[in-house]
Coordinates of C-alpha atoms and ligand atoms in Angstrom, one line a residue:
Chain A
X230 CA 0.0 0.0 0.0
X231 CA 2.9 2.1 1.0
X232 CA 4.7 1.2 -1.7
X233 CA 1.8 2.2 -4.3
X234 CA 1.3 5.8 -2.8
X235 CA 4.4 6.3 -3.0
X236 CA 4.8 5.2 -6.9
X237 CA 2.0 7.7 -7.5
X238 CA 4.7 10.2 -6.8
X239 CA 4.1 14.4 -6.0
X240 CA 5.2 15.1 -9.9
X241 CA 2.3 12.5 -10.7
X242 CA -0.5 14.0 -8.5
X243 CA 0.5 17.1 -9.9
X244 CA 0.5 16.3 -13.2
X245 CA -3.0 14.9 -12.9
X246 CA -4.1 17.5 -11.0
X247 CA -2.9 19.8 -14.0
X248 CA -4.3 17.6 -17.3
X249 CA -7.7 18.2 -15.6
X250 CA -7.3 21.9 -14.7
X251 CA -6.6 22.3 -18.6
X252 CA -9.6 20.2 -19.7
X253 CA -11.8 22.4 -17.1
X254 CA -10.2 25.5 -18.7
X255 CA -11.2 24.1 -22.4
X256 CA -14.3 23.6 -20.6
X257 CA -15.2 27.0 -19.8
X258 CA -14.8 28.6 -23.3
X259 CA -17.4 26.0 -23.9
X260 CA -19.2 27.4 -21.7
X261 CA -19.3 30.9 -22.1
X262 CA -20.0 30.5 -25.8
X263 CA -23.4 29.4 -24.9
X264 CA -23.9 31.4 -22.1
X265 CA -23.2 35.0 -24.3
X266 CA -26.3 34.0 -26.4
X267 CA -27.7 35.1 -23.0
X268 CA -27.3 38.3 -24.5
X269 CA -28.9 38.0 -27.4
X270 CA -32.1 40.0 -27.9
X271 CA -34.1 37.2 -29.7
X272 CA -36.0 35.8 -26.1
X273 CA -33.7 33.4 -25.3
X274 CA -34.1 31.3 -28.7
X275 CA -30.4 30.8 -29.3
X276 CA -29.8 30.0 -25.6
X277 CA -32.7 28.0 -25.3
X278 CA -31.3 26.0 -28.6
X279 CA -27.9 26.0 -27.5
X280 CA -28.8 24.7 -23.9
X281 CA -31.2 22.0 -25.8
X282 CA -28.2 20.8 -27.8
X283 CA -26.1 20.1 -24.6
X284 CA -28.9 18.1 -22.5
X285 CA -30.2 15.8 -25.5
X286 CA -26.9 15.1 -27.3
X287 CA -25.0 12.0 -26.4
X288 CA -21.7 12.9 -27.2
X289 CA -22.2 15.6 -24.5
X290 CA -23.5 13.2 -22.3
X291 CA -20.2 11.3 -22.8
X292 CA -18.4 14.3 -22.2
X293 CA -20.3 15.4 -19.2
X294 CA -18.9 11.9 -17.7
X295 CA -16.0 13.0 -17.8
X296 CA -16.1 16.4 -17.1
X297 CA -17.7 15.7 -13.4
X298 CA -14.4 13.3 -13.2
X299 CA -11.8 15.8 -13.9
X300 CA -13.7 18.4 -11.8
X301 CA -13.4 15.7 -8.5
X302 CA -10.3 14.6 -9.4
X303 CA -9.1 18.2 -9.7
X304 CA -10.9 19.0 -6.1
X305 CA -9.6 15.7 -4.8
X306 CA -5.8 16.3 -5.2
X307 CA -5.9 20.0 -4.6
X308 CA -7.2 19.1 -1.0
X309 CA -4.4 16.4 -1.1
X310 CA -1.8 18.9 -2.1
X311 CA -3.0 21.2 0.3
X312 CA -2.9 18.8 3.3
X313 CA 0.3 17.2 2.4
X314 CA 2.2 20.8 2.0
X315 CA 0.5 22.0 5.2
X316 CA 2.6 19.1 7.1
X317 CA 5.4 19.8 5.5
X318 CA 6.3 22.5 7.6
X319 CA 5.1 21.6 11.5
X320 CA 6.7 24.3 12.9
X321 CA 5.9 27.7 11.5
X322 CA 7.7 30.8 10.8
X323 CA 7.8 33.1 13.7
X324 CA 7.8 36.2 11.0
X325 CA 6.3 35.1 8.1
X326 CA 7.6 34.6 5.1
X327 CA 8.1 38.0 3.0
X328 CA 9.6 36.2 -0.5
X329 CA 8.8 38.1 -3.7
X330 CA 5.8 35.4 -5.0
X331 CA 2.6 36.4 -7.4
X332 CA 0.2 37.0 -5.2
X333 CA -2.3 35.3 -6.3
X334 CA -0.3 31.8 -6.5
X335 CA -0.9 31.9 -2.1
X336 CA -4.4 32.1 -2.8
X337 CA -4.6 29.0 -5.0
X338 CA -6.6 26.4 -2.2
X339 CA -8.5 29.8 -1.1
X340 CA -9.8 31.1 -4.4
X341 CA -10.7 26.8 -5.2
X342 CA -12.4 26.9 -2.2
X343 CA -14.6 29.7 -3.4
X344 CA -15.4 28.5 -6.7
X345 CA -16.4 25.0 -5.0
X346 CA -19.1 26.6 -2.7
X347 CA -19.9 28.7 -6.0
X348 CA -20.4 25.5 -7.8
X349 CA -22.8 24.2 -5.2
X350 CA -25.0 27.6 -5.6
X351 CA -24.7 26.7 -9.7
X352 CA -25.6 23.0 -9.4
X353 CA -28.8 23.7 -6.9
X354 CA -29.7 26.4 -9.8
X355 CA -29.3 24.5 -12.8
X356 CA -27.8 21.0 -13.3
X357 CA -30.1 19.7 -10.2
X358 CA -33.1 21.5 -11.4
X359 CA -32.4 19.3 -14.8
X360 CA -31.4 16.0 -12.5
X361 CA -35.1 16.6 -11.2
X362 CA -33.4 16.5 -7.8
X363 CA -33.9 20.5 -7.3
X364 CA -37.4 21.8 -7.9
X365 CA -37.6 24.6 -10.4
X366 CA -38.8 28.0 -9.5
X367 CA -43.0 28.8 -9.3
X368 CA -44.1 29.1 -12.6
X369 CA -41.2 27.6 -14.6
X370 CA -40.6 24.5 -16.8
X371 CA -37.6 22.0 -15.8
X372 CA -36.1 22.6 -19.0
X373 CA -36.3 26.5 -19.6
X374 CA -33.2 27.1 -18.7
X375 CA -33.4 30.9 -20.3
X376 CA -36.6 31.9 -17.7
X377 CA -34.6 30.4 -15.0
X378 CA -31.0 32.4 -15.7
X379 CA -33.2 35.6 -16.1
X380 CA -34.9 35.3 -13.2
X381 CA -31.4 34.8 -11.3
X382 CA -29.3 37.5 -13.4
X383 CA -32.3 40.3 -12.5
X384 CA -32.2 39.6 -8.9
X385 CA -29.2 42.4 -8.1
X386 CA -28.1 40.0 -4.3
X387 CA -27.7 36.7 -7.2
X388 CA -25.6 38.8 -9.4
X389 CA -23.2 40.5 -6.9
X390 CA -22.7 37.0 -5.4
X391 CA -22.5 35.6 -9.7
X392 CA -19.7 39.0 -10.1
X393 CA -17.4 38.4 -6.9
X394 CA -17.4 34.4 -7.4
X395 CA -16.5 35.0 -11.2
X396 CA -13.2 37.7 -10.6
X397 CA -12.0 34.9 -7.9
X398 CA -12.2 32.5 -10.4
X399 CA -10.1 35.0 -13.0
X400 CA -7.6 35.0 -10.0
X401 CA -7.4 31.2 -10.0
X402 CA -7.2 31.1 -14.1
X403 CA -4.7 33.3 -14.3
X404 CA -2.3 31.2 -12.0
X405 CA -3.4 27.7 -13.2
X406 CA -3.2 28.4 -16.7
X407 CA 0.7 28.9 -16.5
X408 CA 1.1 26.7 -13.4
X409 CA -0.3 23.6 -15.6
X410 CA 1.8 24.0 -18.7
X411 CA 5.0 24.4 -15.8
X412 CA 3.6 21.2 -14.2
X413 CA 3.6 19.8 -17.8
X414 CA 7.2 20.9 -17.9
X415 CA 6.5 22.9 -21.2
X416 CA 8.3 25.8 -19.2
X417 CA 10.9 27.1 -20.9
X418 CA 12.1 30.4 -22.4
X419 CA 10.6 29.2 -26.0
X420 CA 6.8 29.5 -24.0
X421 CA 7.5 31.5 -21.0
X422 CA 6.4 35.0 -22.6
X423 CA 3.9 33.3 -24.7
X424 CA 1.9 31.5 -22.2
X425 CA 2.1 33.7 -19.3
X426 CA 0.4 36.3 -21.3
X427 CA -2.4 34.0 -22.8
X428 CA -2.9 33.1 -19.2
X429 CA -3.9 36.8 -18.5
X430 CA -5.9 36.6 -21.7
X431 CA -7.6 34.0 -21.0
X432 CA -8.3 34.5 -17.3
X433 CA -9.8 38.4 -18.6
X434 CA -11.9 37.2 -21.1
X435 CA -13.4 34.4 -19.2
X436 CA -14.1 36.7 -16.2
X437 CA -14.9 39.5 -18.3
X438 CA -17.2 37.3 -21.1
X439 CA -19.1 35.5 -17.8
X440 CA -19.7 38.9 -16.0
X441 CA -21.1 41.0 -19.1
X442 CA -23.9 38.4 -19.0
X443 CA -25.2 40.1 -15.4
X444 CA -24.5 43.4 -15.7
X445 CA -26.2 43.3 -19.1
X446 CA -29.7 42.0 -17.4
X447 CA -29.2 44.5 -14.9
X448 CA -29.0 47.1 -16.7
X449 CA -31.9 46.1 -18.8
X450 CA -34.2 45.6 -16.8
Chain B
X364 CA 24.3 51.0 14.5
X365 CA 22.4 49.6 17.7
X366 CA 20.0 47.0 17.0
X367 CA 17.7 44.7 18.8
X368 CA 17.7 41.3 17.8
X369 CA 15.2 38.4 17.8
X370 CA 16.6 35.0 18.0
X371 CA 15.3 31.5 17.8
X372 CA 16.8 29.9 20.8
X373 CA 16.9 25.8 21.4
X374 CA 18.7 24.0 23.2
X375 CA 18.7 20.9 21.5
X376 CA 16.7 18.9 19.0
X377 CA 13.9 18.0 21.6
X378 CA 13.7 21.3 23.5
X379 CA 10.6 23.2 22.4
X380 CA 12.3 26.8 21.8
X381 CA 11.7 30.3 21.5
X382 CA 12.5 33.5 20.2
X383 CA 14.7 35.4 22.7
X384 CA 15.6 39.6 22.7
X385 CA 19.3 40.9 22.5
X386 CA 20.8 44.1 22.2
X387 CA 24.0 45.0 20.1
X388 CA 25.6 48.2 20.3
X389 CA 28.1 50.2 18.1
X390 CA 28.0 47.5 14.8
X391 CA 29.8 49.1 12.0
X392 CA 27.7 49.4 8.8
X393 CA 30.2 47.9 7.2
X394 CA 30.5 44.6 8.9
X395 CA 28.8 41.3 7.8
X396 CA 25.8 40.0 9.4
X397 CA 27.8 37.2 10.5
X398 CA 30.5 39.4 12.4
X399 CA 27.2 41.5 14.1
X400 CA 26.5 38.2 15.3
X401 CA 30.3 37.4 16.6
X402 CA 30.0 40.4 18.2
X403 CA 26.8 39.0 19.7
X404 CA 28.6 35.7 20.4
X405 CA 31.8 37.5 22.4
X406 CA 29.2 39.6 24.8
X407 CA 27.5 36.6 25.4
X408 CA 30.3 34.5 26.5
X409 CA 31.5 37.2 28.7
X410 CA 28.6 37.5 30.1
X411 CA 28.7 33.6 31.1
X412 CA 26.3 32.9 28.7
X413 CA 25.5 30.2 25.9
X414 CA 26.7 31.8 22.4
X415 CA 23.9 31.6 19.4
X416 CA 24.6 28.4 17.2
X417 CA 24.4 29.2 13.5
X418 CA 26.0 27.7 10.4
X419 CA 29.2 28.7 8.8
X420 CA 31.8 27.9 6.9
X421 CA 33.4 29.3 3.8
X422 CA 31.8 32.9 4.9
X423 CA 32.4 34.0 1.1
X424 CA 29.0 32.6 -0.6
X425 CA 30.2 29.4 -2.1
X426 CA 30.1 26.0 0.4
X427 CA 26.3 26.3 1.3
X428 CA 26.4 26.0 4.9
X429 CA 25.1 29.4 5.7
X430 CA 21.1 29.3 6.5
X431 CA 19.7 31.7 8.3
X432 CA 16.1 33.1 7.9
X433 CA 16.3 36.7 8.3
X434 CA 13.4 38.9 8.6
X435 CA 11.2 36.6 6.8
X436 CA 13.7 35.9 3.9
X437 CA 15.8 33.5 3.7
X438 CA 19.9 34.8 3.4
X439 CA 18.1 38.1 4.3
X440 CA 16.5 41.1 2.2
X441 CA 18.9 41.3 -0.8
X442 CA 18.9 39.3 -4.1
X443 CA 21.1 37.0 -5.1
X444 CA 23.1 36.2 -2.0
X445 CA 23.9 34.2 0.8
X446 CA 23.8 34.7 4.5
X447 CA 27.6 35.3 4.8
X448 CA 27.6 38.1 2.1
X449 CA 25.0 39.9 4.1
X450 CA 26.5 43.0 5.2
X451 CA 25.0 45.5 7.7
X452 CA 24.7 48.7 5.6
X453 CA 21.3 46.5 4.2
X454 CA 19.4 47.5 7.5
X455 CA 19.5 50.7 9.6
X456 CA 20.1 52.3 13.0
X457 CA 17.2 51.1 15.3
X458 CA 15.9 48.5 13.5
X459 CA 14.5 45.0 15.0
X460 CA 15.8 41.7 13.3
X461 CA 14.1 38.2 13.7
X462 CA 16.7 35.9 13.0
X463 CA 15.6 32.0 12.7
X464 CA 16.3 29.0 11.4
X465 CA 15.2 26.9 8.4
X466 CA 11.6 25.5 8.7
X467 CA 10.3 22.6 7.2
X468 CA 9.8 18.7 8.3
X469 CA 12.8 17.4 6.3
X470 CA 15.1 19.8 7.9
X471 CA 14.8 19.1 11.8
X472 CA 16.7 22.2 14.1
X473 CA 19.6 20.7 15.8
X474 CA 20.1 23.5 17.9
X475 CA 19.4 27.1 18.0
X476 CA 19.7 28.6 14.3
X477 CA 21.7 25.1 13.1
X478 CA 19.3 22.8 11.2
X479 CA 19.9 19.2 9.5
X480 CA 19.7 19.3 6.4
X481 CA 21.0 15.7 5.4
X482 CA 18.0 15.2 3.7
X483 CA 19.5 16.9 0.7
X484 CA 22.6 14.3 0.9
X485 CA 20.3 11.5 0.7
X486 CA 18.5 12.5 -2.3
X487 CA 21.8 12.8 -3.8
X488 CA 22.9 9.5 -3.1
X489 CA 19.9 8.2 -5.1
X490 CA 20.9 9.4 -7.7
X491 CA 23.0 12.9 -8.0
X492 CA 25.8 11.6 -9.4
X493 CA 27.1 10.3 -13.0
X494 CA 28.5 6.8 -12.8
X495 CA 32.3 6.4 -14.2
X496 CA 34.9 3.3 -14.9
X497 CA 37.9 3.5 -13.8
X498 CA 40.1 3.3 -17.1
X499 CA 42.5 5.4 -19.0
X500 CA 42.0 9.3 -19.3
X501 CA 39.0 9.8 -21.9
X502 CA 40.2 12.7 -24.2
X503 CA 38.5 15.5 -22.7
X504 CA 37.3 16.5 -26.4
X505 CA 36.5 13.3 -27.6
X506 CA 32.5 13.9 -27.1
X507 CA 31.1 17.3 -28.1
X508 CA 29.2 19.7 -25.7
X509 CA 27.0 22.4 -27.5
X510 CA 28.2 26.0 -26.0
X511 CA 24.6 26.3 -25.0
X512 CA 24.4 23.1 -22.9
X513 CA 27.7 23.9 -21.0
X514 CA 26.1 27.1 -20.2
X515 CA 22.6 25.9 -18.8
X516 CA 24.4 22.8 -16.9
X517 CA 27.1 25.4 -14.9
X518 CA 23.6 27.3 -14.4
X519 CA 22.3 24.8 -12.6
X520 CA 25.5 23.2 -11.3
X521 CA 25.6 26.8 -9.4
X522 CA 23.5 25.1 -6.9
X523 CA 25.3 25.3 -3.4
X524 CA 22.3 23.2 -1.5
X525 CA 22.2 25.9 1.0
X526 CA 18.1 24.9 1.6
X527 CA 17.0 28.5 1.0
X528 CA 14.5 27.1 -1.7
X529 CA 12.6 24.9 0.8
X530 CA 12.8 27.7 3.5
X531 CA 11.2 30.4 1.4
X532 CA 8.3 27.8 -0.1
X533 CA 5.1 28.1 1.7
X534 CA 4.9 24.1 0.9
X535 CA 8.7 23.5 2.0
X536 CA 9.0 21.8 -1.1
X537 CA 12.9 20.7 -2.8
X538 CA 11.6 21.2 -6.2
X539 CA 14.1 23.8 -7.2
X540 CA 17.1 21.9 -5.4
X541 CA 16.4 18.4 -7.0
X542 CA 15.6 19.9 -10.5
X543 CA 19.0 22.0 -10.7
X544 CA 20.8 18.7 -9.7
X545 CA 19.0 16.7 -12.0
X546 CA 19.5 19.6 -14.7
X547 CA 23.2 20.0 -14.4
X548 CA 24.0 16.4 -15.6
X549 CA 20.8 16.4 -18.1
X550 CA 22.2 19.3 -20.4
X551 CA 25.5 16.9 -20.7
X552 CA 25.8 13.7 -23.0
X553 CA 28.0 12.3 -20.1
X554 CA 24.8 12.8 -17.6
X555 CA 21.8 12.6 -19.9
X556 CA 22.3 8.9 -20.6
X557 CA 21.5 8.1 -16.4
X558 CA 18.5 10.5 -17.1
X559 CA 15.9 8.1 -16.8
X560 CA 16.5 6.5 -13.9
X561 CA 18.1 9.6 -12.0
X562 CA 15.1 11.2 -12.4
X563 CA 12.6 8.9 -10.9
X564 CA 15.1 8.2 -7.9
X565 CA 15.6 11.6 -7.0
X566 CA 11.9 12.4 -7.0
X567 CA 11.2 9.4 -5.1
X568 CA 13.5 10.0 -2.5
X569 CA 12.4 13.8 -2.0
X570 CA 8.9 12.4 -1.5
X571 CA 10.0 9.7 1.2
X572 CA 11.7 12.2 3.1
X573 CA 8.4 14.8 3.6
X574 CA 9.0 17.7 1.4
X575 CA 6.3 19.3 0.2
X576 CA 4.6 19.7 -3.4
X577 CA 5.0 22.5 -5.2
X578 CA 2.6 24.9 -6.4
X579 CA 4.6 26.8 -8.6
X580 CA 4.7 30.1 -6.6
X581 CA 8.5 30.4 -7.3
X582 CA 9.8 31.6 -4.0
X583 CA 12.4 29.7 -4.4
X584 CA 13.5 31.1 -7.8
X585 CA 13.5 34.8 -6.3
X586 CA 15.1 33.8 -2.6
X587 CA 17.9 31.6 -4.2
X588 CA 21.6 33.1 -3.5
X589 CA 22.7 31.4 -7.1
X590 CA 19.6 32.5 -9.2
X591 CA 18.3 29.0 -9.9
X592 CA 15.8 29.1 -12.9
X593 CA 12.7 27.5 -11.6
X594 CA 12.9 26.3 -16.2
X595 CA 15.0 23.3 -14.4
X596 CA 11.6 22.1 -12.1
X597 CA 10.0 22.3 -15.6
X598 CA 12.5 20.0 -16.9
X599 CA 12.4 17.8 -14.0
X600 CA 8.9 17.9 -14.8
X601 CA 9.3 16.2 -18.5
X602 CA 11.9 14.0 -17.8
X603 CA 10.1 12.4 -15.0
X604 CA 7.1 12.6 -17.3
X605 CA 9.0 11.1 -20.1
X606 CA 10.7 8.1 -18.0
X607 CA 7.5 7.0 -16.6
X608 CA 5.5 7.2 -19.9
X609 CA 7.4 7.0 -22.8
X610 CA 10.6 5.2 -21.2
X611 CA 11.3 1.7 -21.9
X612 CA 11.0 -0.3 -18.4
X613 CA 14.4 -1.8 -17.3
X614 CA 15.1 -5.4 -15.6
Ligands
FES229 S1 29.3 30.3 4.7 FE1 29.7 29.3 2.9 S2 28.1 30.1 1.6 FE2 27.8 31.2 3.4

């Protein structure tokens, strides 16, 4: 037993840890492709379509499979990580340590954490509501997905909770983006330039694309 | 310059320890740390008192045995150098100076500021070395190293194992030590072809011995005295990658 944790070695558990972070991130452009025909002005009949696609198709039921498993996984060995570095060091620093880092690569567990309890909020919204586990709202269909995200994007308390969870998870895209393809050990001064800066592209637009959705219903109506 | 230091005192590996207040008076700005702390050392024993233990040896940045954590920073505030080339014109008059040791599981204090740091030896011997036959002398030209890769190998080979790398990383991890000493015999034809199986020694004996993972927050990059590239853990990376996926299984 002993013998087989320690074959799955830290480089291992990170690179896992890593190959799903990047199929979450491919994820997520997914993701907000269908979600900006929120924005749409045509009633919802591109997101409705769109949204149609994804709970009918098999493919995507495939996919979906395996997208809950990389997101466990992913949640699994960061609280691993987390645990295993935390004992690495029993006895702390008296003054604590003031080395030049990225801020944001301290927050990595922190900002994860976030997103997970944001997850739970998203699930109880949308996937459960589909599961049949999760009631919809008064009023609404278990499949109109579009009533349901207006209803939540014009409440202003949903959205400000939507906004904050959604710049976190910028924060945390920012770092893992570079931090996987380093883990990957495609770090090297051919890449370094080039994928530190599509990690802030990436992180901006993803934030950025997510939050427009909000602030547009909110300003409409 | 008077200052008033803060000092990780224990008595031994078992005693539980504590940060203890001196005072030093009349330090010239242009002293090292380490003579501030002789000075400390000499009032001490006059005073019938048990001098502060710390590492030292060479006292001119090059053996590794200096290790203090200074401030919060391992080797102290500057860039780029080791404990011993620490002088005193880097703080001022008045100022209050925690002075500890290394912290992490692997490296256990010994006593006051001296820890153990034999971890790093044992990861070595699994496999920081290159294995040579006794024989005649090979002609030192006879196989051809590309300017590039002697360049990148003394790069890493600047590794002096001083431990600031696990001190500064919030996960005390030895990433940055293991990868430069797998890197420095990697960039060489004479080293690459023990690659394979270097590689997955080395990493296997840093996890036995309880460092952490890293998280690629590269404190260790911007604390180390020699300016180890934190490229080498991305080359660790891959080679370990490579030798457990695309290498050939032996015996
Ligand atoms: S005493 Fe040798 S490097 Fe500092």
């Amino acid at each position: 037993m002993n013998n087989r944790l320690l074959k799955f070695a830290s480089i291992g558990k990170k690179v896992t840890m890593g190959l799903a972070g990047l199929f979450l991130i491919l994820f997520l452009l997914v993701h907000l492709g269908i979600n900006l025909t929120l924005i749409r002005n045509d009633e919802g009949e591109w997101f409705r379509a769109a949204s149609g696609f994804m709970g009918s198709n098999y493919l995507v039921k495939v996919f979906e499979i395996v997208l809950g498993a990389a997101l466990l996984l992913h949640m699994i060995l960061g609280v691993i990580l987390w645990f295993e570095n935390r004992m690495s060091r029993p006895v702390r620093y008296f003054r604590t340590n003031r080395s030049d880092t990225s801020f944001l690569s301290k927050y990595m567990f922190h900002t994860g954490v976030v997103i997970a309890v944001f997850l739970v909020i998203h699930f109880i919204n949308f996937y459960f509501v589909k599961l049949g586990i999760v009631d919809p709202p008064p009023g609404v269909d278990t499949h109109d997905f579009y009533t349901m995200a207006r209803l939540l994007f014009t409440n202003p308390v949903y959205s400000a909770i939507y906004i904050v969870a959604l710049i976190l998870m910028g924060f945390h895209l920012n770092h893992s983006f570079q931090s996987a393809f380093q883990t990957l050990g495609l770090n090297h001064n051919r890449y370094y330039t080039l994928i530190k800066r599509m990690a802030l592209v990436y992180a901006v637009v993803v934030a950025a694309g997510f939050i427009l959705i909000p602030v547009f219903y909110l300003i409409k109506y | 310059m008077d200052l008033t230091l803060k000092i990780w005192r224990q008595k031994n590996a078992t005693d539980r320890g504590g940060i203890l207040t001196y005072k030093v008076t009349g330090v010239s700005p242009d002293s090292s740390f380490f003579e501030m702390l002789d000075m400390l050392n000499q009032q001490l024993i006059e005073g019938n008192q048990e001098p502060v233990a710390f590492d030292h040896d060479c006292r001119e940045g090059i053996c590794g045995t200096c290790s203090l954590f200074i401030n919060g920073r391992p080797h102290g505030p500057k860039r780029g150098i080791t404990t011993c080339q620490l002088h005193m014109r880097s703080f001022s008059n008045g100022d209050t100076i925690y002075i500890e040791p290394w912290r992490a599981r692997a490296f256990p204090v010994i006593k006051d500021l001296i820890v153990d740091r034999g971890a790093f030896d044992k990861i070595i011997q699994a496999g920081g070395y290159v294995s040579v036959n006794t024989g005649g002398i090979p002609d030192a030209n006879a196989i051809p190293v590309p300017k590039f890769n002697a360049e990148r190998s003394m790069d890493a080979a600047a590794c002096i194992g001083c431990g600031a790398c696990v001190a500064s990383c919030a996960n005390a991890s030895a990433m940055l030590f293991v990868s430069a000493k797998i890197a420095q015999f990697d960039y060489l034809p004479q080293g690459k072809v023990e690659t394979t199986r270097r590689v997955q020694a080395m990493v296997q004996a840093m996890d036995a011995l309880g460092f952490g993972n890293c998280s690629n927050m590269y404190a260790c990059e911007a604390e180390c005295p020699k300016e180890i590239s934190i490229a080498n853990i991305a080359l660790m990376n891959r080679n370990f990658l490579k030798a457990k996926v695309c290498a050939e299984k032996e015996g």
